[in-house]
GROMACS .gro file of C-alpha atoms in nm:
model
  255
    1MET     CA    1   9.445  10.679   6.478
    2THR     CA    2   9.725  10.886   6.321
    3THR     CA    3  10.025  10.765   6.127
    4THR     CA    4  10.321  10.931   5.959
    5PRO     CA    5  10.456  10.677   5.712
    6LYS     CA    6  10.784  10.740   5.534
    7THR     CA    7  10.772  10.404   5.355
    8ALA     CA    8  10.526  10.277   5.093
    9ILE     CA    9  10.478   9.941   4.923
   10ILE     CA   10  10.307   9.861   4.593
   11LEU     CA   11  10.185   9.501   4.607
   12GLY     CA   12  10.166   9.345   4.261
   13SER     CA   13   9.993   9.046   4.099
   14GLY     CA   14   9.942   8.764   4.347
   15LEU     CA   15  10.145   8.949   4.612
   16GLY     CA   16   9.861   9.132   4.782
   17GLU     CA   17   9.857   8.891   5.075
   18LEU     CA   18  10.163   9.069   5.215
   19ALA     CA   19   9.898   9.309   5.342
   20SER     CA   20   9.800   9.048   5.602
   21GLU     CA   21  10.138   9.112   5.768
   22ILE     CA   22  10.051   9.477   5.828
   23GLN     CA   23   9.933   9.546   6.184
   24ASP     CA   24   9.713   9.819   6.334
   25THR     CA   25   9.562   9.883   5.993
   26TYR     CA   26   9.305  10.120   5.861
   27GLU     CA   27   9.203  10.100   5.498
   28PHE     CA   28   9.057  10.314   5.221
   29PRO     CA   29   8.900  10.146   4.916
   30TYR     CA   30   9.023  10.315   4.599
   31ALA     CA   31   8.664  10.394   4.506
   32GLU     CA   32   8.643  10.624   4.809
   33ILE     CA   33   8.960  10.822   4.728
   34PRO     CA   34   8.912  11.129   4.505
   35ASN     CA   35   9.077  11.095   4.159
   36PHE     CA   36   9.200  10.740   4.227
   37PRO     CA   37   9.148  10.494   3.941
   38ILE     CA   38   8.994  10.154   4.016
   39SER     CA   39   9.199   9.837   3.970
   40THR     CA   40   9.024   9.602   3.727
   41VAL     CA   41   9.266   9.309   3.736
   42GLU     CA   42   9.190   8.980   3.909
   43GLY     CA   43   9.422   8.942   4.209
   44HIS     CA   44   9.437   9.317   4.275
   45SER     CA   45   9.211   9.408   4.568
   46GLY     CA   46   9.206   9.784   4.525
   47LYS     CA   47   9.260   9.956   4.859
   48LEU     CA   48   9.508  10.182   5.032
   49ILE     CA   49   9.627  10.047   5.366
   50PHE     CA   50   9.796  10.231   5.652
   51GLY     CA   51   9.953  10.049   5.946
   52LYS     CA   52  10.276   9.901   6.078
   53LEU     CA   53  10.516   9.651   5.922
   54GLY     CA   54  10.856   9.568   6.064
   55GLY     CA   55  10.779   9.807   6.347
   56LYS     CA   56  10.746  10.108   6.115
   57ASP     CA   57  10.453  10.314   5.992
   58ILE     CA   58  10.385  10.224   5.630
   59MET     CA   59  10.130  10.272   5.357
   60ALA     CA   60  10.058  10.001   5.103
   61MET     CA   61   9.873   9.986   4.774
   62GLN     CA   62   9.693   9.651   4.758
   63GLY     CA   63   9.639   9.645   4.384
   64ARG     CA   64   9.793   9.876   4.128
   65PHE     CA   65   9.686  10.035   3.801
   66HIS     CA   66   9.814   9.941   3.457
   67TYR     CA   67   9.840  10.125   3.129
   68TYR     CA   68   9.672   9.834   2.951
   69GLU     CA   69   9.356   9.886   3.158
   70GLY     CA   70   9.294  10.202   2.956
   71TYR     CA   71   9.431  10.456   3.202
   72ASP     CA   72   9.678  10.717   3.086
   73MET     CA   73  10.017  10.744   3.252
   74LYS     CA   74   9.916  11.031   3.477
   75GLU     CA   75   9.635  10.815   3.616
   76VAL     CA   76   9.862  10.510   3.651
   77THR     CA   77  10.115  10.712   3.851
   78PHE     CA   78   9.875  10.938   4.043
   79PRO     CA   79   9.921  10.732   4.363
   80ILE     CA   80  10.294  10.811   4.356
   81ARG     CA   81  10.212  11.181   4.354
   82VAL     CA   82   9.987  11.120   4.655
   83MET     CA   83  10.272  10.937   4.830
   84TYR     CA   84  10.501  11.233   4.773
   85GLU     CA   85  10.248  11.473   4.923
   86LEU     CA   86  10.212  11.241   5.226
   87GLY     CA   87  10.587  11.252   5.287
   88ILE     CA   88  10.691  10.910   5.158
   89LYS     CA   89  11.070  10.881   5.123
   90THR     CA   90  11.115  10.513   5.027
   91LEU     CA   91  10.908  10.298   4.792
   92PHE     CA   92  10.913   9.918   4.765
   93VAL     CA   93  10.767   9.788   4.439
   94SER     CA   94  10.689   9.424   4.362
   95ASN     CA   95  10.558   9.256   4.050
   96ALA     CA   96  10.512   8.924   3.876
   97ALA     CA   97  10.725   8.893   3.564
   98GLY     CA   98  10.829   8.657   3.288
   99GLY     CA   99  11.187   8.536   3.313
  100MET     CA  100  11.416   8.543   3.008
  101ASN     CA  101  11.749   8.475   3.174
  102PRO     CA  102  11.833   8.104   3.132
  103ALA     CA  103  11.978   8.098   3.484
  104PHE     CA  104  11.640   8.186   3.636
  105LYS     CA  105  11.382   7.944   3.773
  106ILE     CA  106  11.007   7.985   3.830
  107GLY     CA  107  10.962   8.125   4.180
  108ASP     CA  108  11.292   8.315   4.185
  109LEU     CA  109  11.299   8.663   4.336
  110MET     CA  110  11.484   8.901   4.104
  111VAL     CA  111  11.611   9.225   4.250
  112ILE     CA  112  11.567   9.489   3.981
  113THR     CA  113  11.898   9.664   3.918
  114ASP     CA  114  11.779   9.868   3.618
  115HIS     CA  115  11.493   9.882   3.370
  116ILE     CA  116  11.419   9.933   3.001
  117ASN     CA  117  11.111  10.147   2.934
  118LEU     CA  118  10.916  10.026   2.629
  119PHE     CA  119  10.581  10.182   2.720
  120PRO     CA  120  10.434  10.390   2.436
  121GLU     CA  121  10.366  10.687   2.667
  122HIS     CA  122  10.612  10.840   2.913
  123PRO     CA  123  10.476  10.914   3.262
  124LEU     CA  124  10.651  11.254   3.270
  125ARG     CA  125  10.512  11.364   2.935
  126GLY     CA  126  10.340  11.702   2.956
  127LYS     CA  127  10.386  11.995   3.190
  128ASN     CA  128  10.666  11.931   3.439
  129PHE     CA  129  10.563  11.882   3.799
  130PRO     CA  130  10.773  12.093   4.041
  131THR     CA  131  10.871  11.777   4.234
  132GLY     CA  132  11.175  11.732   4.008
  133PRO     CA  133  11.365  11.862   3.704
  134ARG     CA  134  11.231  11.865   3.350
  135PHE     CA  135  11.500  11.615   3.247
  136PRO     CA  136  11.562  11.381   3.543
  137ASP     CA  137  11.884  11.184   3.562
  138MET     CA  138  11.817  10.807   3.561
  139HIS     CA  139  12.160  10.658   3.627
  140GLU     CA  140  12.036  10.497   3.952
  141PRO     CA  141  11.659  10.439   3.935
  142TYR     CA  142  11.686  10.157   4.192
  143ASP     CA  143  11.866  10.258   4.510
  144HIS     CA  144  12.202  10.082   4.551
  145ASN     CA  145  12.191  10.099   4.930
  146LEU     CA  146  11.854   9.919   4.935
  147ILE     CA  147  11.984   9.658   4.691
  148ASN     CA  148  12.284   9.600   4.919
  149LEU     CA  149  12.053   9.571   5.219
  150ALA     CA  150  11.840   9.310   5.039
  151THR     CA  151  12.155   9.114   4.955
  152LYS     CA  152  12.272   9.120   5.317
  153ILE     CA  153  11.935   9.004   5.453
  154ALA     CA  154  11.904   8.732   5.190
  155LYS     CA  155  12.244   8.590   5.286
  156GLU     CA  156  12.149   8.591   5.654
  157LYS     CA  157  11.820   8.414   5.589
  158LYS     CA  158  11.949   8.191   5.308
  159ILE     CA  159  11.705   8.338   5.056
  160ARG     CA  160  11.795   8.288   4.691
  161LEU     CA  161  11.804   8.621   4.508
  162VAL     CA  162  11.886   8.683   4.144
  163TYR     CA  163  11.954   9.022   3.990
  164GLY     CA  164  11.875   9.179   3.658
  165VAL     CA  165  11.707   9.426   3.425
  166TYR     CA  166  11.327   9.453   3.407
  167VAL     CA  167  11.168   9.535   3.071
  168GLY     CA  168  10.843   9.730   3.103
  169VAL     CA  169  10.592   9.675   2.822
  170GLN     CA  170  10.232   9.777   2.754
  171GLY     CA  171  10.052   9.441   2.757
  172PRO     CA  172   9.798   9.296   2.812
  173THR     CA  173   9.915   9.004   2.598
  174PHE     CA  174  10.191   8.783   2.727
  175GLU     CA  175  10.499   8.783   2.506
  176THR     CA  176  10.543   8.585   2.187
  177PRO     CA  177  10.855   8.365   2.164
  178ALA     CA  178  11.009   8.619   1.925
  179GLU     CA  179  10.933   8.908   2.160
  180TYR     CA  180  11.094   8.724   2.452
  181LYS     CA  181  11.407   8.675   2.242
  182MET     CA  182  11.409   9.041   2.137
  183TYR     CA  183  11.375   9.168   2.494
  184ARG     CA  184  11.652   8.934   2.602
  185ALA     CA  185  11.873   9.062   2.318
  186LEU     CA  186  11.805   9.418   2.436
  187GLY     CA  187  11.949   9.328   2.777
  188GLY     CA  188  11.640   9.227   2.972
  189ASP     CA  189  11.619   8.953   3.235
  190THR     CA  190  11.249   8.979   3.320
  191VAL     CA  191  10.955   9.141   3.142
  192GLY     CA  192  10.627   9.273   3.278
  193MET     CA  193  10.348   9.526   3.239
  194SER     CA  194  10.400   9.757   3.539
  195THR     CA  195  10.656   9.910   3.776
  196VAL     CA  196  10.853  10.125   3.530
  197PRO     CA  197  10.603  10.417   3.526
  198GLU     CA  198  10.577  10.422   3.906
  199VAL     CA  199  10.954  10.409   3.950
  200ILE     CA  200  11.013  10.692   3.703
  201VAL     CA  201  10.765  10.920   3.883
  202ALA     CA  202  10.899  10.819   4.226
  203HIS     CA  203  11.250  10.901   4.107
  204HIS     CA  204  11.127  11.237   3.978
  205CYS     CA  205  10.982  11.302   4.326
  206GLY     CA  206  11.310  11.215   4.501
  207ILE     CA  207  11.168  10.893   4.649
  208LYS     CA  208  11.420  10.610   4.686
  209THR     CA  209  11.301  10.292   4.518
  210PHE     CA  210  11.358   9.919   4.559
  211GLY     CA  211  11.205   9.686   4.301
  212ILE     CA  212  11.167   9.309   4.299
  213SER     CA  213  11.013   9.067   4.048
  214VAL     CA  214  10.875   8.723   4.120
  215VAL     CA  215  10.964   8.508   3.818
  216THR     CA  216  10.628   8.344   3.747
  217ASP     CA  217  10.695   8.199   3.401
  218LEU     CA  218  10.984   8.150   3.160
  219GLY     CA  219  11.011   8.238   2.792
  220GLY     CA  220  11.248   8.298   2.505
  221PHE     CA  221  11.401   7.953   2.508
  222ASP     CA  222  11.398   7.679   2.245
  223SER     CA  223  11.064   7.532   2.357
  224PRO     CA  224  10.782   7.792   2.377
  225VAL     CA  225  10.570   7.756   2.691
  226GLU     CA  226  10.203   7.853   2.714
  227VAL     CA  227  10.120   8.075   3.012
  228SER     CA  228   9.797   8.192   3.176
  229HIS     CA  229   9.714   8.461   3.433
  230GLU     CA  230   9.606   8.188   3.676
  231GLU     CA  231   9.948   8.019   3.651
  232VAL     CA  232  10.119   8.353   3.709
  233GLN     CA  233   9.913   8.411   4.023
  234GLU     CA  234   9.982   8.058   4.148
  235ALA     CA  235  10.359   8.100   4.110
  236ALA     CA  236  10.346   8.440   4.278
  237ASP     CA  237  10.142   8.298   4.567
  238LYS     CA  238  10.405   8.031   4.631
  239ALA     CA  239  10.673   8.299   4.659
  240GLN     CA  240  10.476   8.507   4.908
  241PRO     CA  241  10.625   8.374   5.234
  242ILE     CA  242  10.980   8.446   5.116
  243MET     CA  243  10.884   8.784   4.976
  244THR     CA  244  10.709   8.874   5.301
  245GLU     CA  245  11.012   8.780   5.511
  246LEU     CA  246  11.249   8.982   5.293
  247MET     CA  247  11.024   9.287   5.271
  248ARG     CA  248  10.945   9.292   5.643
  249GLU     CA  249  11.312   9.280   5.736
  250MET     CA  250  11.411   9.541   5.475
  251ILE     CA  251  11.148   9.784   5.599
  252LYS     CA  252  11.259   9.725   5.958
  253ARG     CA  253  11.624   9.803   5.879
  254ALA     CA  254  11.596  10.065   5.605
  255GLU     CA  255  11.698  10.420   5.696
   0.00000   0.00000   0.00000
């Protein structure tokens, strides 16, 4: 079987079941791919999937890599370089994130309009890859046309979407109440431990990106709330049917 995908998806914490929507699949465990790291996080399966979704050839990462796992940024973002070499033009990125905007509710889908990079290492640090300029412009890291498409589909299907800025941090600890308040003061609406490195490298490669966060917990308000990884996964699992519907239709209609 041959496939020529132009679209890729990174399936984040608790969102890997979107892979069950992919048809005519063939899969490669990360362990069998040269130079690929291995995902060590519960809820991340760790395989590269090729198939069809929304009637289009796609590739999907079921499980991603995180800086907090001990990988450096070149390892974390290596799959994006592979995507570029395979001819990927559009990348859909999903994650589970903590919500700091008081208008948000657990289970909300937040379209990422921008991000704040607070990782201690930049993914483009070092010798510049010829896929893009030494100093890439970042005025539109998340493609406006894809955001508009998501908005249109959500209105048609009566899906609640919220919009905001994602703060990318190292982890692996969840945020303290003071940290939540600081990130909110900086202009963040959600906070998480992924996505930003992949988006930066995708942007450097000329790949259009759409990002979405499932709000799996809330923080930064007057009453601190304890959170666990299991609760994050549970909240993400509940959002899966809506996420799947939105993603499938976006991939079907995207240019």
